[in-house]
Amino acid sequence: MSGDLVYPDGAVRTTPLLGIPGSNDSVTLADLLNAGHLEHAVLTTFVVDEPWLLSHFNLTTALTLVANAQADSDARTQRSGDIIRVQPEFPKPHVQIVHSKLLLLFYAHSMRLVVCTGNLVEDDWTIMHNCVYVHDFPMDDTRVFPANEFSLALAYSLLDLSIPVDLVARLNHVDFAGATDVHIITSVPTGDDRQNAYMNEYGMLRLAKVINQLHGSKPTSESFDPDTRLYCVGSSLGRLDYRWLREFYLCAHGLTPRSMRKYVFDYSTPNNMVDVGIAFHTQAQVEACRYGDKCAQHIMTKRSVFKERDFPRDALVRIEPLHRDTLVHVKAMVARVGVNQDKGWVYIGSHNFTKAAWGTLHGDEPPYFNNYEFGVVLSGVQFDKVDGDKGVQAVWKEEPLELPFKIVWKPYFRDDEPYFGTF
């Protein structure tokens, strides 16, 4: 990248959809890469279509790729530039996955961080509505800048993914002073000694720590007064139950479930006190998608999960895309806090609202995580009412947050069911 930083304060942008005029703030992958000036890219993703991806880069650009799986495509493209393929640790390789969707883009005098909700495949950038958090930082290879909470969290997350140390060390030359009101949340598969020693720093427990720091206080079980409404958007739906929702809801208030056992296990507390909406596309929405059957392969849940006795069906709410007959592939969480619900925070990243992503707690044992995940919490968000059926507008740093869905709370209709993929 040359010249001034484009996103010096950080911003959320949506990806465009084929055949639908985008806003001036939507961005393509090519826009984000700015390949003509790019020197090195670190890319993490769940699924990758390498021929399509590599077509966006100059042959001389150095690439470091962490990917869980190849999309259906021809053999990997050969190229003259260096590609470092990284395989992170999998204590249970038959079930654990890389689900992080992070881009680190190094230029001569800057570094761009892109937190994606989509994979590095064409469909996720053309027919499924996704969004990114993008932030540009100054870089000077002749200086070492002071570390802060953001830079340390980023460095640790890269080391967790087994990114080569010399690449991680380049963060010393990046000025992260502009990373205000943004907080990194990661998850790492449970299993080896190094990860087990620090598992309280990941997933829902990391979220609890971030929110507790934002609140500046720590309520007790006697004083806990729920004041947060969560709208959790995802493209994959796994086994859930109300105990896990209670635990997550506490974390969203900055509390650890282990310190609030009475709340977690007191089943006399009505379930509707757990103010969580699980937003997932319905069967009818997927069938009506203007892009046809290709959309269905990107929305995942099983009928057996939905039919389980403890599944919180009454917490399901509809996703309302900005554009009719389209589908949202975003992983996001909107938290509206307080009596007037006019302030709060927003999460954007790779975490679906699942136990595999955010973790499960087992008494006093370390929490279990199945996936590598990466996302950010944007704090200091304001919510403004808007006209019509658009719900509310989230505003961050005095700019509207560009999300591909309406912030509205519409429970499933009587005949609605989530889309059940074919497995």
PDB file of N, CA, C and O in Angstrom, residues 11 13 23 111 116 128 156 206 216 235 238 241 247 249 271 286 308 348-349 355 369 372:
ATOM      1  N   ALA A  11     -12.538  -0.204  10.330  1.00  0.00           N
ATOM      2  CA  ALA A  11     -13.872  -0.038   9.754  1.00  0.00           C
ATOM      3  C   ALA A  11     -14.442  -1.413   9.413  1.00  0.00           C
ATOM      4  O   ALA A  11     -13.708  -2.373   9.199  1.00  0.00           O
ATOM      5  N   ARG A  13     -16.793  -3.369   6.643  1.00  0.00           N
ATOM      6  CA  ARG A  13     -17.276  -3.242   5.277  1.00  0.00           C
ATOM      7  C   ARG A  13     -17.945  -4.553   4.851  1.00  0.00           C
ATOM      8  O   ARG A  13     -17.542  -5.639   5.267  1.00  0.00           O
ATOM      9  N   SER A  23     -23.131  -0.749  -1.996  1.00  0.00           N
ATOM     10  CA  SER A  23     -22.916   0.588  -1.469  1.00  0.00           C
ATOM     11  C   SER A  23     -21.483   1.014  -1.775  1.00  0.00           C
ATOM     12  O   SER A  23     -20.639   0.205  -2.176  1.00  0.00           O
ATOM     13  N   MET A 111       0.867  -2.159   7.460  1.00  0.00           N
ATOM     14  CA  MET A 111       0.303  -3.498   7.536  1.00  0.00           C
ATOM     15  C   MET A 111      -1.207  -3.372   7.622  1.00  0.00           C
ATOM     16  O   MET A 111      -1.722  -2.533   8.365  1.00  0.00           O
ATOM     17  N   CYS A 116     -12.156 -11.596   8.420  1.00  0.00           N
ATOM     18  CA  CYS A 116     -13.214 -11.951   7.478  1.00  0.00           C
ATOM     19  C   CYS A 116     -14.255 -12.856   8.137  1.00  0.00           C
ATOM     20  O   CYS A 116     -13.960 -13.572   9.102  1.00  0.00           O
ATOM     21  N   MET A 128     -22.702 -14.983  -1.472  1.00  0.00           N
ATOM     22  CA  MET A 128     -23.053 -15.021  -0.055  1.00  0.00           C
ATOM     23  C   MET A 128     -22.623 -13.701   0.560  1.00  0.00           C
ATOM     24  O   MET A 128     -21.492 -13.249   0.361  1.00  0.00           O
ATOM     25  N   TYR A 156       0.134 -13.624  19.877  1.00  0.00           N
ATOM     26  CA  TYR A 156      -0.155 -14.933  20.463  1.00  0.00           C
ATOM     27  C   TYR A 156      -1.062 -15.761  19.546  1.00  0.00           C
ATOM     28  O   TYR A 156      -0.899 -16.979  19.433  1.00  0.00           O
ATOM     29  N   ARG A 206     -12.538 -15.672  27.213  1.00  0.00           N
ATOM     30  CA  ARG A 206     -11.856 -14.456  26.745  1.00  0.00           C
ATOM     31  C   ARG A 206     -12.870 -13.327  26.560  1.00  0.00           C
ATOM     32  O   ARG A 206     -12.609 -12.177  26.923  1.00  0.00           O
ATOM     33  N   GLY A 216     -15.696  -2.314  33.860  1.00  0.00           N
ATOM     34  CA  GLY A 216     -14.974  -1.729  34.983  1.00  0.00           C
ATOM     35  C   GLY A 216     -15.461  -2.178  36.340  1.00  0.00           C
ATOM     36  O   GLY A 216     -15.070  -1.634  37.355  1.00  0.00           O
ATOM     37  N   SER A 235     -23.698 -19.072  10.264  1.00  0.00           N
ATOM     38  CA  SER A 235     -24.023 -19.885   9.095  1.00  0.00           C
ATOM     39  C   SER A 235     -23.933 -21.372   9.401  1.00  0.00           C
ATOM     40  O   SER A 235     -24.153 -22.200   8.514  1.00  0.00           O
ATOM     41  N   GLY A 238     -24.947 -25.862  15.686  1.00  0.00           N
ATOM     42  CA  GLY A 238     -24.642 -27.156  16.287  1.00  0.00           C
ATOM     43  C   GLY A 238     -25.519 -27.428  17.493  1.00  0.00           C
ATOM     44  O   GLY A 238     -26.525 -26.753  17.735  1.00  0.00           O
ATOM     45  N   ASP A 241     -27.979 -26.006  24.184  1.00  0.00           N
ATOM     46  CA  ASP A 241     -28.942 -26.227  25.262  1.00  0.00           C
ATOM     47  C   ASP A 241     -28.945 -24.992  26.153  1.00  0.00           C
ATOM     48  O   ASP A 241     -28.068 -24.128  26.055  1.00  0.00           O
ATOM     49  N   GLU A 247     -24.467 -19.974  30.386  1.00  0.00           N
ATOM     50  CA  GLU A 247     -23.034 -19.737  30.566  1.00  0.00           C
ATOM     51  C   GLU A 247     -22.547 -18.644  29.622  1.00  0.00           C
ATOM     52  O   GLU A 247     -21.805 -17.738  30.021  1.00  0.00           O
ATOM     53  N   TYR A 249     -24.323 -16.319  28.205  1.00  0.00           N
ATOM     54  CA  TYR A 249     -24.969 -15.052  28.562  1.00  0.00           C
ATOM     55  C   TYR A 249     -24.238 -14.380  29.717  1.00  0.00           C
ATOM     56  O   TYR A 249     -24.084 -13.154  29.740  1.00  0.00           O
ATOM     57  N   ASN A 271     -36.251 -19.341  31.458  1.00  0.00           N
ATOM     58  CA  ASN A 271     -35.331 -19.321  30.325  1.00  0.00           C
ATOM     59  C   ASN A 271     -35.365 -18.003  29.575  1.00  0.00           C
ATOM     60  O   ASN A 271     -34.392 -17.613  28.932  1.00  0.00           O
ATOM     61  N   VAL A 286     -33.531 -20.237   2.302  1.00  0.00           N
ATOM     62  CA  VAL A 286     -32.511 -20.864   1.465  1.00  0.00           C
ATOM     63  C   VAL A 286     -33.117 -21.281   0.127  1.00  0.00           C
ATOM     64  O   VAL A 286     -32.505 -21.095  -0.935  1.00  0.00           O
ATOM     65  N   GLU A 308     -33.358 -32.392  18.930  1.00  0.00           N
ATOM     66  CA  GLU A 308     -32.960 -32.828  20.264  1.00  0.00           C
ATOM     67  C   GLU A 308     -33.819 -32.153  21.339  1.00  0.00           C
ATOM     68  O   GLU A 308     -34.199 -30.985  21.207  1.00  0.00           O
ATOM     69  N   ILE A 348     -17.336  -9.459  15.358  1.00  0.00           N
ATOM     70  CA  ILE A 348     -17.251  -9.866  13.953  1.00  0.00           C
ATOM     71  C   ILE A 348     -16.050 -10.789  13.814  1.00  0.00           C
ATOM     72  O   ILE A 348     -14.963 -10.485  14.322  1.00  0.00           O
ATOM     73  N   GLY A 349     -16.234 -11.916  13.140  1.00  0.00           N
ATOM     74  CA  GLY A 349     -15.109 -12.817  12.951  1.00  0.00           C
ATOM     75  C   GLY A 349     -15.533 -14.157  12.393  1.00  0.00           C
ATOM     76  O   GLY A 349     -16.466 -14.254  11.595  1.00  0.00           O
ATOM     77  N   LYS A 355     -20.791 -24.428  20.303  1.00  0.00           N
ATOM     78  CA  LYS A 355     -19.883 -24.869  21.362  1.00  0.00           C
ATOM     79  C   LYS A 355     -18.489 -25.128  20.803  1.00  0.00           C
ATOM     80  O   LYS A 355     -17.484 -24.871  21.484  1.00  0.00           O
ATOM     81  N   PHE A 369     -12.291 -26.567  23.477  1.00  0.00           N
ATOM     82  CA  PHE A 369     -12.519 -25.883  22.203  1.00  0.00           C
ATOM     83  C   PHE A 369     -12.168 -26.837  21.081  1.00  0.00           C
ATOM     84  O   PHE A 369     -11.179 -27.569  21.160  1.00  0.00           O
ATOM     85  N   TYR A 372      -9.874 -23.621  15.708  1.00  0.00           N
ATOM     86  CA  TYR A 372      -9.144 -22.357  15.653  1.00  0.00           C
ATOM     87  C   TYR A 372     -10.114 -21.297  15.129  1.00  0.00           C
ATOM     88  O   TYR A 372     -10.727 -21.474  14.076  1.00  0.00           O
TER      89      TYR A 372
END
